[in-house]
XYZ file of C-alpha atoms in Angstrom:
629
model
C -0.081 0.020 -0.011
C 1.347 3.475 -0.844
C 2.209 6.100 1.697
C -0.393 8.050 0.235
C -3.147 5.582 0.939
C -1.920 5.287 4.410
C -2.329 9.093 4.661
C -5.855 8.957 3.418
C -6.701 6.212 6.049
C -5.234 8.355 8.819
C -6.709 11.510 7.873
C -10.165 10.114 7.340
C -10.097 8.412 10.817
C -9.276 11.938 12.344
C -12.189 13.369 10.417
C -10.127 15.672 8.505
C -12.102 16.618 5.273
C -10.273 15.207 1.915
C -13.419 16.518 0.060
C -12.234 18.383 -3.032
C -13.124 21.099 -5.321
C -12.710 21.003 -9.037
C -8.903 21.267 -8.715
C -8.381 18.542 -6.417
C -7.144 20.359 -3.805
C -7.318 19.185 -0.209
C -7.892 20.935 3.277
C -4.520 23.005 4.182
C -2.991 21.171 7.138
C -0.625 22.845 9.411
C 3.032 21.420 9.164
C 4.518 20.409 12.368
C 7.479 18.733 13.740
C 7.544 16.113 16.489
C 6.773 18.459 19.332
C 9.547 16.253 21.454
C 9.118 17.071 25.089
C 11.417 15.685 28.074
C 10.264 16.406 31.842
C 12.196 15.282 34.846
C 9.759 13.437 37.188
C 12.222 12.189 39.639
C 15.984 12.006 40.635
C 16.293 8.876 38.020
C 13.280 9.346 36.003
C 12.527 11.479 32.670
C 9.283 11.099 31.058
C 9.430 11.817 27.121
C 6.584 12.285 24.611
C 6.375 13.368 21.001
C 3.838 13.926 18.096
C 2.342 11.360 15.884
C 1.109 13.535 12.579
C -1.992 12.871 10.468
C 0.177 12.491 7.808
C 2.342 9.653 9.130
C 1.712 6.244 7.464
C 0.210 3.631 9.815
C 3.396 1.561 10.093
C 5.704 4.312 11.174
C 7.611 3.627 14.247
C 10.211 5.592 16.359
C 13.731 5.210 17.824
C 14.656 7.444 20.815
C 17.993 8.562 22.082
C 19.471 9.926 25.297
C 22.638 11.648 23.906
C 24.045 8.889 21.467
C 22.397 5.973 23.486
C 19.467 4.332 21.803
C 16.722 3.367 24.446
C 14.723 1.017 22.784
C 15.834 -2.401 21.759
C 13.035 -2.542 18.852
C 11.427 0.569 17.313
C 8.380 2.017 19.499
C 5.253 1.380 18.174
C 2.600 1.085 20.548
C 2.589 4.778 21.949
C 4.411 8.038 21.620
C 5.813 8.403 25.143
C 8.372 6.529 27.091
C 9.857 6.630 30.554
C 13.486 6.826 30.926
C 15.460 5.634 33.964
C 18.128 8.335 33.881
C 19.657 10.905 36.283
C 21.555 12.959 33.699
C 20.003 15.725 31.565
C 21.395 14.584 28.201
C 19.624 15.742 24.861
C 16.953 13.710 23.848
C 16.221 12.757 20.025
C 13.517 10.911 18.423
C 13.910 9.439 14.935
C 11.327 8.114 12.710
C 11.391 4.474 11.560
C 9.762 3.178 8.097
C 10.051 -0.473 7.116
C 12.757 -1.115 9.558
C 14.780 1.801 8.392
C 15.537 4.856 10.412
C 14.875 8.132 8.527
C 16.902 11.507 8.621
C 13.927 13.305 10.022
C 14.455 13.788 13.726
C 13.823 15.863 16.674
C 15.717 16.788 19.981
C 15.029 18.591 23.209
C 16.578 19.210 26.687
C 14.921 18.089 29.875
C 12.393 20.375 31.919
C 14.083 20.128 35.193
C 11.153 21.781 36.972
C 8.438 19.461 35.772
C 6.962 22.535 33.802
C 8.162 25.284 31.429
C 8.619 28.859 32.574
C 8.326 31.257 29.832
C 9.549 34.667 30.890
C 7.513 37.759 29.349
C 8.450 41.396 28.863
C 5.684 42.701 30.911
C 4.471 46.370 29.698
C 5.198 49.103 32.367
C 1.959 50.368 33.915
C 1.260 53.967 34.355
C -1.439 56.821 35.035
C -4.334 57.709 32.889
C -4.375 61.503 31.945
C -8.335 61.383 32.824
C -10.699 59.079 34.647
C -14.801 59.003 34.666
C -16.165 58.315 38.088
C -19.859 57.147 37.814
C -22.102 59.050 39.876
C -23.950 57.616 42.990
C -27.517 57.367 42.428
C -29.131 58.634 45.543
C -32.444 56.998 46.234
C -32.966 58.727 49.763
C -31.807 61.468 51.736
C -31.101 59.718 54.809
C -27.193 60.749 54.945
C -26.304 57.396 56.790
C -28.101 55.247 53.804
C -25.944 57.518 51.473
C -22.646 56.659 53.211
C -23.411 53.106 53.416
C -24.068 52.607 49.588
C -21.125 54.643 49.058
C -18.873 52.444 51.249
C -20.352 49.276 49.317
C -19.960 50.591 45.743
C -17.720 48.398 43.493
C -14.205 49.099 43.502
C -13.968 50.572 40.043
C -16.646 53.239 41.497
C -14.863 53.814 44.557
C -11.470 54.618 43.589
C -9.854 56.731 41.098
C -8.585 54.213 38.358
C -5.883 56.076 36.749
C -3.257 53.884 37.796
C -2.802 50.939 36.008
C -0.993 47.709 35.627
C -0.514 44.948 32.944
C -1.238 41.111 33.220
C -1.278 38.476 30.853
C -4.537 37.526 29.503
C -5.602 35.361 26.523
C -3.370 33.550 24.069
C -3.190 31.579 20.970
C -0.591 29.269 19.218
C 0.734 29.093 15.591
C 3.806 28.447 13.790
C 4.837 31.951 13.152
C 8.285 31.348 11.559
C 7.924 28.071 9.686
C 9.968 25.848 11.713
C 6.980 23.465 12.678
C 7.150 24.649 16.127
C 4.468 26.618 18.054
C 4.988 30.280 19.109
C 2.594 31.975 21.597
C 0.753 35.192 20.639
C -0.283 36.787 23.944
C -2.684 39.839 24.745
C -1.945 41.936 27.631
C -4.892 43.559 29.406
C -4.360 46.768 31.774
C -5.930 46.504 35.250
C -8.588 48.959 34.198
C -9.957 46.877 31.551
C -13.738 47.339 31.329
C -16.885 45.376 30.260
C -19.039 46.884 27.677
C -21.512 47.746 30.346
C -19.018 49.825 32.282
C -18.219 53.324 31.570
C -14.614 54.415 32.079
C -11.221 54.832 30.616
C -8.935 51.961 29.875
C -5.014 51.808 29.049
C -3.910 50.423 25.839
C -4.444 46.838 24.797
C -0.861 45.218 23.816
C -0.266 42.116 22.024
C 3.114 40.265 21.761
C 4.537 37.148 20.289
C 7.018 34.941 22.125
C 9.091 31.883 21.317
C 8.623 29.037 24.093
C 12.022 30.030 25.296
C 10.658 33.562 26.016
C 12.216 35.223 23.049
C 10.187 38.064 22.146
C 9.497 38.200 18.455
C 7.243 41.614 18.464
C 4.893 43.981 20.208
C 1.799 45.440 18.892
C 0.279 48.209 20.874
C -3.473 48.881 19.754
C -3.552 52.540 20.892
C -6.070 54.669 22.749
C -8.526 54.316 20.203
C -9.274 50.394 20.911
C -10.774 50.037 24.381
C -9.739 47.230 26.593
C -12.005 44.508 27.585
C -13.056 40.956 26.949
C -15.669 41.921 23.846
C -13.484 44.641 22.291
C -10.321 42.732 20.873
C -10.807 39.368 19.277
C -7.301 38.206 17.533
C -7.018 35.202 15.282
C -3.537 33.526 14.633
C -3.279 31.300 11.926
C -1.438 30.541 8.420
C -4.124 32.221 6.343
C -2.305 32.113 3.121
C -0.850 28.545 3.276
C 3.017 29.817 3.035
C 3.669 27.780 6.345
C 3.789 31.057 8.371
C 0.833 32.210 10.419
C -0.546 35.676 10.441
C -2.235 37.645 13.243
C -5.423 39.579 12.607
C -7.390 41.968 14.409
C -9.351 45.070 14.843
C -7.101 48.182 14.806
C -7.554 52.136 14.837
C -5.868 55.392 14.279
C -2.883 55.374 16.512
C -2.159 51.534 16.639
C 1.547 50.921 16.462
C 2.655 47.665 14.577
C 5.577 45.408 15.527
C 7.917 47.411 13.347
C 7.094 50.657 15.048
C 4.722 52.016 12.236
C 1.628 53.757 13.245
C -1.537 53.025 11.545
C -3.695 55.963 10.411
C -3.589 59.381 12.485
C -1.329 59.161 15.484
C -2.759 61.960 17.200
C -6.352 61.038 16.875
C -8.464 60.596 20.189
C -12.000 59.326 19.821
C -12.317 58.526 23.431
C -15.567 60.440 24.866
C -16.089 61.891 28.086
C -17.414 58.343 29.625
C -14.300 56.552 28.144
C -16.161 54.896 25.187
C -15.052 55.012 21.614
C -18.237 55.621 19.630
C -16.676 57.566 16.426
C -13.720 57.419 14.281
C -12.372 55.003 11.812
C -12.247 51.321 12.612
C -9.641 49.146 10.630
C -9.291 45.304 10.100
C -5.443 44.671 9.984
C -3.352 41.585 8.667
C 0.178 41.565 10.676
C 3.039 39.505 9.775
C 3.336 36.671 12.211
C 6.957 36.791 12.391
C 7.839 40.590 12.504
C 4.478 42.052 13.653
C 4.506 44.459 10.601
C 1.137 45.505 9.329
C 0.654 44.184 5.713
C -2.782 45.131 4.928
C -5.375 47.472 6.486
C -8.850 47.734 5.348
C -11.888 49.428 6.582
C -13.483 47.256 9.331
C -16.985 45.752 8.168
C -19.383 46.724 9.247
C -18.952 50.134 10.896
C -20.824 51.169 13.944
C -23.466 52.883 11.908
C -26.304 53.828 14.108
C -24.846 52.766 17.586
C -28.384 52.806 18.955
C -29.290 50.036 16.270
C -27.483 47.077 17.801
C -30.167 46.115 20.124
C -32.797 47.223 22.654
C -32.141 50.822 21.464
C -28.946 51.048 23.581
C -26.765 53.945 22.438
C -23.691 53.871 24.665
C -21.684 51.028 22.698
C -22.605 48.084 24.854
C -24.474 46.308 22.072
C -22.509 47.866 19.005
C -19.114 46.965 20.336
C -19.705 43.259 20.893
C -17.327 41.422 18.728
C -16.708 37.669 17.743
C -14.182 36.017 15.428
C -13.210 32.700 14.043
C -11.109 30.806 11.500
C -13.420 28.793 8.995
C -12.393 26.848 5.894
C -15.389 28.329 3.789
C -14.151 26.765 0.517
C -13.102 23.435 2.171
C -9.401 24.034 1.039
C -7.904 27.389 2.481
C -8.718 29.155 5.854
C -10.732 32.459 5.879
C -11.098 35.080 8.411
C -14.663 35.749 9.951
C -15.064 38.947 11.888
C -18.469 39.171 13.894
C -20.195 42.142 15.482
C -23.357 41.878 17.341
C -25.507 39.242 18.694
C -27.996 40.761 21.129
C -29.712 42.344 18.433
C -28.399 43.274 15.106
C -26.022 40.375 14.016
C -23.107 40.765 11.242
C -20.468 38.343 9.963
C -17.925 39.313 7.409
C -15.614 36.940 5.821
C -12.265 37.563 4.342
C -9.510 35.663 2.345
C -5.692 36.549 2.868
C -4.336 35.513 -0.558
C -1.148 36.515 -2.184
C -0.513 39.654 -0.008
C -4.182 40.833 -0.733
C -7.164 41.030 1.940
C -10.334 40.446 -0.027
C -13.983 40.282 1.261
C -15.630 36.933 0.594
C -19.126 37.612 1.829
C -20.899 39.666 4.435
C -24.204 38.781 6.408
C -26.271 41.423 7.992
C -29.547 40.553 9.904
C -30.880 43.955 9.048
C -30.977 42.918 5.446
C -33.990 40.658 5.754
C -33.325 38.325 8.413
C -34.898 39.454 11.751
C -35.179 35.551 12.859
C -31.225 36.005 13.210
C -31.386 38.754 15.745
C -30.560 38.075 19.262
C -29.632 34.767 18.465
C -25.804 35.006 19.088
C -23.695 33.948 22.076
C -20.596 35.335 23.901
C -18.509 32.584 21.791
C -19.219 30.645 18.567
C -17.747 27.325 17.005
C -16.720 26.028 13.635
C -17.166 22.711 11.740
C -18.349 21.111 8.634
C -21.808 20.203 10.187
C -23.632 19.467 6.768
C -20.988 17.087 5.252
C -19.954 19.031 2.204
C -16.278 19.436 3.204
C -16.923 23.199 4.004
C -16.995 24.817 7.119
C -20.069 26.361 8.916
C -20.342 28.692 11.835
C -22.412 27.794 14.684
C -23.026 31.264 16.461
C -25.353 30.107 19.337
C -28.702 29.690 18.614
C -28.262 30.109 14.855
C -26.017 28.874 12.312
C -24.492 30.007 8.977
C -23.570 28.072 6.022
C -19.927 28.427 4.135
C -21.404 31.142 1.909
C -22.854 33.203 4.684
C -26.411 32.232 4.330
C -28.231 31.563 7.418
C -28.759 27.592 7.980
C -31.536 27.802 10.997
C -32.180 29.782 13.944
C -33.601 27.917 16.952
C -35.255 31.201 18.499
C -33.769 30.212 21.871
C -31.642 33.200 22.014
C -28.614 34.336 23.811
C -26.296 32.186 25.838
C -22.779 32.407 27.422
C -21.668 28.868 26.836
C -21.645 26.124 24.237
C -19.782 22.834 23.232
C -19.884 21.183 19.825
C -18.686 17.630 18.989
C -19.823 14.400 18.342
C -21.534 14.476 21.603
C -23.962 11.585 20.816
C -21.974 9.068 18.708
C -25.273 7.064 18.030
C -26.737 10.010 16.412
C -25.365 11.073 12.781
C -23.522 14.304 12.547
C -22.428 16.609 15.416
C -24.448 18.088 18.433
C -24.265 21.537 20.393
C -24.865 21.675 24.196
C -25.556 25.221 25.091
C -26.927 27.243 27.975
C -29.356 30.024 27.613
C -30.041 33.212 29.140
C -33.775 33.973 28.913
C -37.064 32.371 27.526
C -36.911 29.451 30.234
C -35.074 27.247 27.627
C -32.394 26.754 30.260
C -29.850 23.987 29.115
C -30.332 22.415 25.518
C -28.833 19.764 23.458
C -29.535 20.311 19.775
C -28.252 19.179 16.494
C -25.605 21.315 15.019
C -26.669 20.546 11.444
C -30.384 21.525 11.692
C -30.909 23.084 15.217
C -33.449 20.242 16.341
C -33.679 20.066 19.839
C -32.514 16.551 21.277
C -33.399 17.254 24.844
C -33.226 20.056 27.433
C -33.572 20.951 31.020
C -35.889 23.997 31.427
C -34.976 26.874 33.750
C -36.741 30.316 33.977
C -33.290 31.989 35.026
C -30.044 33.009 33.259
C -28.239 29.594 33.062
C -24.504 31.193 32.962
C -22.409 27.939 32.515
C -22.388 24.650 31.039
C -19.933 22.094 30.152
C -19.840 18.853 28.016
C -17.234 16.244 28.665
C -17.078 12.577 28.574
C -16.178 11.755 32.314
C -18.101 8.224 32.574
C -16.756 5.297 30.574
C -19.621 3.346 31.517
C -21.962 5.625 29.635
C -21.465 6.027 25.684
C -20.923 9.434 24.665
C -20.400 12.487 26.434
C -21.717 13.703 29.778
C -23.623 17.039 30.029
C -24.303 19.419 32.928
C -24.889 23.105 33.861
C -24.777 25.533 36.671
C -28.646 25.035 36.914
C -28.916 21.284 35.695
C -29.144 20.004 39.104
C -26.560 17.072 38.215
C -24.981 15.025 35.249
C -26.817 13.899 32.546
C -26.266 11.411 29.560
C -26.633 12.691 25.960
C -30.021 10.668 26.129
C -31.197 13.047 28.897
C -30.882 10.335 31.733
C -29.738 11.877 35.014
C -26.835 9.918 36.438
C -26.056 11.861 39.632
C -26.972 15.058 41.460
C -23.340 15.979 42.078
C -21.888 18.653 39.911
C -18.339 18.742 38.916
C -16.774 22.229 37.861
C -18.213 23.909 35.168
C -15.310 25.365 33.138
C -12.968 23.560 30.607
C -12.194 19.907 29.746
C -8.708 18.410 29.019
C -7.015 15.020 28.070
C -4.368 14.701 30.691
C -4.413 11.259 32.602
C -3.917 8.949 29.702
C -7.213 7.325 29.403
C -9.906 8.382 26.858
C -12.071 10.212 29.173
C -11.967 14.028 29.989
C -10.492 15.515 32.832
C -11.722 18.939 34.457
C -9.745 22.146 34.043
C -10.843 24.874 36.458
C -9.080 27.815 37.753
C -5.538 26.510 38.480
C -6.609 22.923 38.959
C -6.982 19.740 36.780
C -9.075 16.974 38.272
C -10.007 13.641 37.324
C -13.602 12.580 37.896
C -14.201 9.541 40.280
C -16.841 8.116 38.183
C -17.610 5.425 40.920
C -18.103 8.042 43.795
C -19.076 10.867 41.643
C -16.302 13.241 42.950
C -13.183 15.045 41.764
C -9.455 13.659 42.127
C -6.890 16.304 41.994
C -4.332 15.754 39.421
C -2.706 19.140 39.080
C -2.698 22.114 41.336
C -0.574 24.837 39.350
C -0.768 27.341 42.237
C 1.711 25.423 43.974
C 4.344 26.241 41.266
C 3.085 29.902 40.964
C 0.407 29.391 38.244
C -3.171 31.228 38.254
C -6.024 31.810 35.916
C -7.139 34.839 34.011
C -10.333 36.520 33.287
C -11.625 37.009 37.032
C -14.470 34.902 37.790
C -14.425 33.070 34.395
C -11.075 31.670 35.806
C -9.946 30.304 32.565
C -6.398 29.401 31.694
C -4.292 31.651 29.221
C -4.673 28.548 26.772
C -5.288 24.896 26.786
C -4.426 23.058 23.329
C -2.315 20.146 22.213
C 1.194 22.188 21.792
C 3.563 19.721 22.625
C 4.514 15.803 22.733
C 1.804 13.145 22.493
C -1.999 13.456 21.914
C -2.681 14.792 25.431
C -3.014 18.397 25.942
C -1.065 21.305 27.449
C -2.125 24.369 29.766
C -0.731 27.499 30.191
C -1.356 29.683 33.034
C 0.037 32.958 33.983
C 2.434 33.477 36.838
C 1.028 35.260 40.202
C 3.381 38.138 39.441
C 2.547 38.348 35.823
C 6.110 38.268 34.823
C 5.942 35.000 33.046
C 3.761 32.154 31.667
C 3.751 28.688 33.112
C 3.323 25.587 30.650
C 2.449 22.128 31.902
C 2.232 18.934 30.090
C 1.292 15.613 31.452
C 3.780 13.277 32.434
C 1.508 10.155 32.973
C 1.935 7.417 30.458
C -0.623 6.397 27.816
C -1.188 3.159 26.309
C -3.100 5.121 23.126
C -1.129 6.284 20.266
C -3.221 8.633 18.112
C -2.191 11.913 15.832
C -2.004 15.286 17.302
C -5.274 16.694 18.044
C -4.136 20.053 16.070
C -4.636 17.963 12.932
C -8.254 17.488 13.677
C -10.033 20.593 11.937
C -12.675 21.137 14.469
C -10.253 20.989 17.387
C -7.632 23.263 15.704
C -10.141 25.842 14.795
C -11.466 25.639 18.659
C -7.877 26.607 19.432
C -7.871 29.340 17.153
C -11.228 30.653 18.581
C -10.561 29.899 22.208
C -9.678 33.498 23.068
C -12.797 34.950 21.779
C -14.799 36.530 24.771
C -16.155 34.008 27.144
C -13.283 31.349 26.400
C -14.483 27.820 25.925
C -12.318 24.552 25.587
C -11.771 23.072 22.157
C -13.567 19.840 21.071
C -12.505 17.192 18.730
C -14.938 16.618 15.662
C -15.275 12.791 16.374
C -16.009 10.902 19.538
C -12.445 9.533 20.651
C -14.238 6.479 22.244
C -14.683 4.958 19.098
C -11.299 5.656 17.403
C -9.177 3.108 19.275
């Protein structure tokens, strides 16, 4: 059998689309190296793991070396991890073997002596704002004691002059910026006076950096005073959009943005910040930045502009509705990735797709609910997902309670309205296609499982309140498919709607960590296994013991979770408590399972690309992993 046929088998098992257009092109796949990682786990023990790629033939095996000493008597074929009894910290090297012959391809790494990787950062200097808006206290009584009591209990952002600010690491993404097959980190820095859209007030500038995993800084982009800081404003995408092997970074910019080469976009002296600290006038741009240098390569008008600021929902005119942004990467032609920038979801809803090809940024399509689609208004989430849900080889965008086909036309709207969390995967492997588990804010919908292809409701847990959190994860090996729960579900359910227990696990992220085929639970700085016999968590990692902590306040999410290194299990990145570094953890638990990197699965890889968008959600695979071994 030829190598090409092996590739077809592996890729199809992963769920990678090999559907072709007239030119017989296949979906662009990220070129990665072996991602070799070695971690000291004891005085005389080192854990080593490496990537299997979707393009590897089935019969590939590996030789592993410590220095010049080969550690295996016969090529390693059962898994892509190994425990070496060694006290020295020599360089480890892995080499592929095909048909008994060792190949020239190899990867090497040094040993992490601390059990994790600490990535030093160039923390931006804090400062003092020139001005600040202090919200007035609404006095509903003339009783002086009552006025004083309410003043003392005001939120901190109302009690204090917030001119002083510092920076802390926030959301991140990974991509290969320099074409060497290894991931770099693109990190957003948020100032301490960042604001929610519902809050007035001035904010310091948003800053975006790029780093190698050893802490080498590649560039810094300062978005300037005309981009407000907060979770809903800056959605950045890091991906190889033109297929040259090097990723770009794309985000919304404005007059005063400074690129990685120090060049100012637009008018450096422009100041559109109003007396309440909001930015409701002035030009808005979409900019493609060079991933290696941070240089602005293309700048176009952001579509759509604000237009009537009051026209984005509920007649709200402060910008709370008009400045709600989402973004994602989608293979809209089934071959190359496109940029999709989105504005609005409480009322008016818009999506604009762009292609970055041959040094040009061209609009592919634009959808606007104001143009004859009232059923779409108010059906968006604080997040989104991307997958080929109709089986045509091209990606669709699941926007919450509605979905869009690859050409930007609406596929359906469920009418269930806005929600804060959703999860898309093959949640029920006994049903054709993919499913979505989502929580809803209004209308009594509560927690809902529906078909990703047509919006059909499969089961729901009604609730008259705002259900703020929900999670889908496979944590019970004795039940087929995923398990589902939410902050108002009253327990854990199977995908068939059967209640398993009234116990409630954490409701944040899921992660593959301990070597079996079930999910572990990631919340705050912890990773927990779920004891499915006694229905309780079992702590596997406490990153706070090593100086790690979460981001995004009460959302308590990691800087990033993704399959960044090593075998198919995932890594997690936290910020350090002093905000001077990132701390990357990889599992050191052996696994008997061998499978390609999760980053070569389309649904998962695009999930990592949109993970930083607004209310962060964990990535999911596009297939049920329990059926693939």
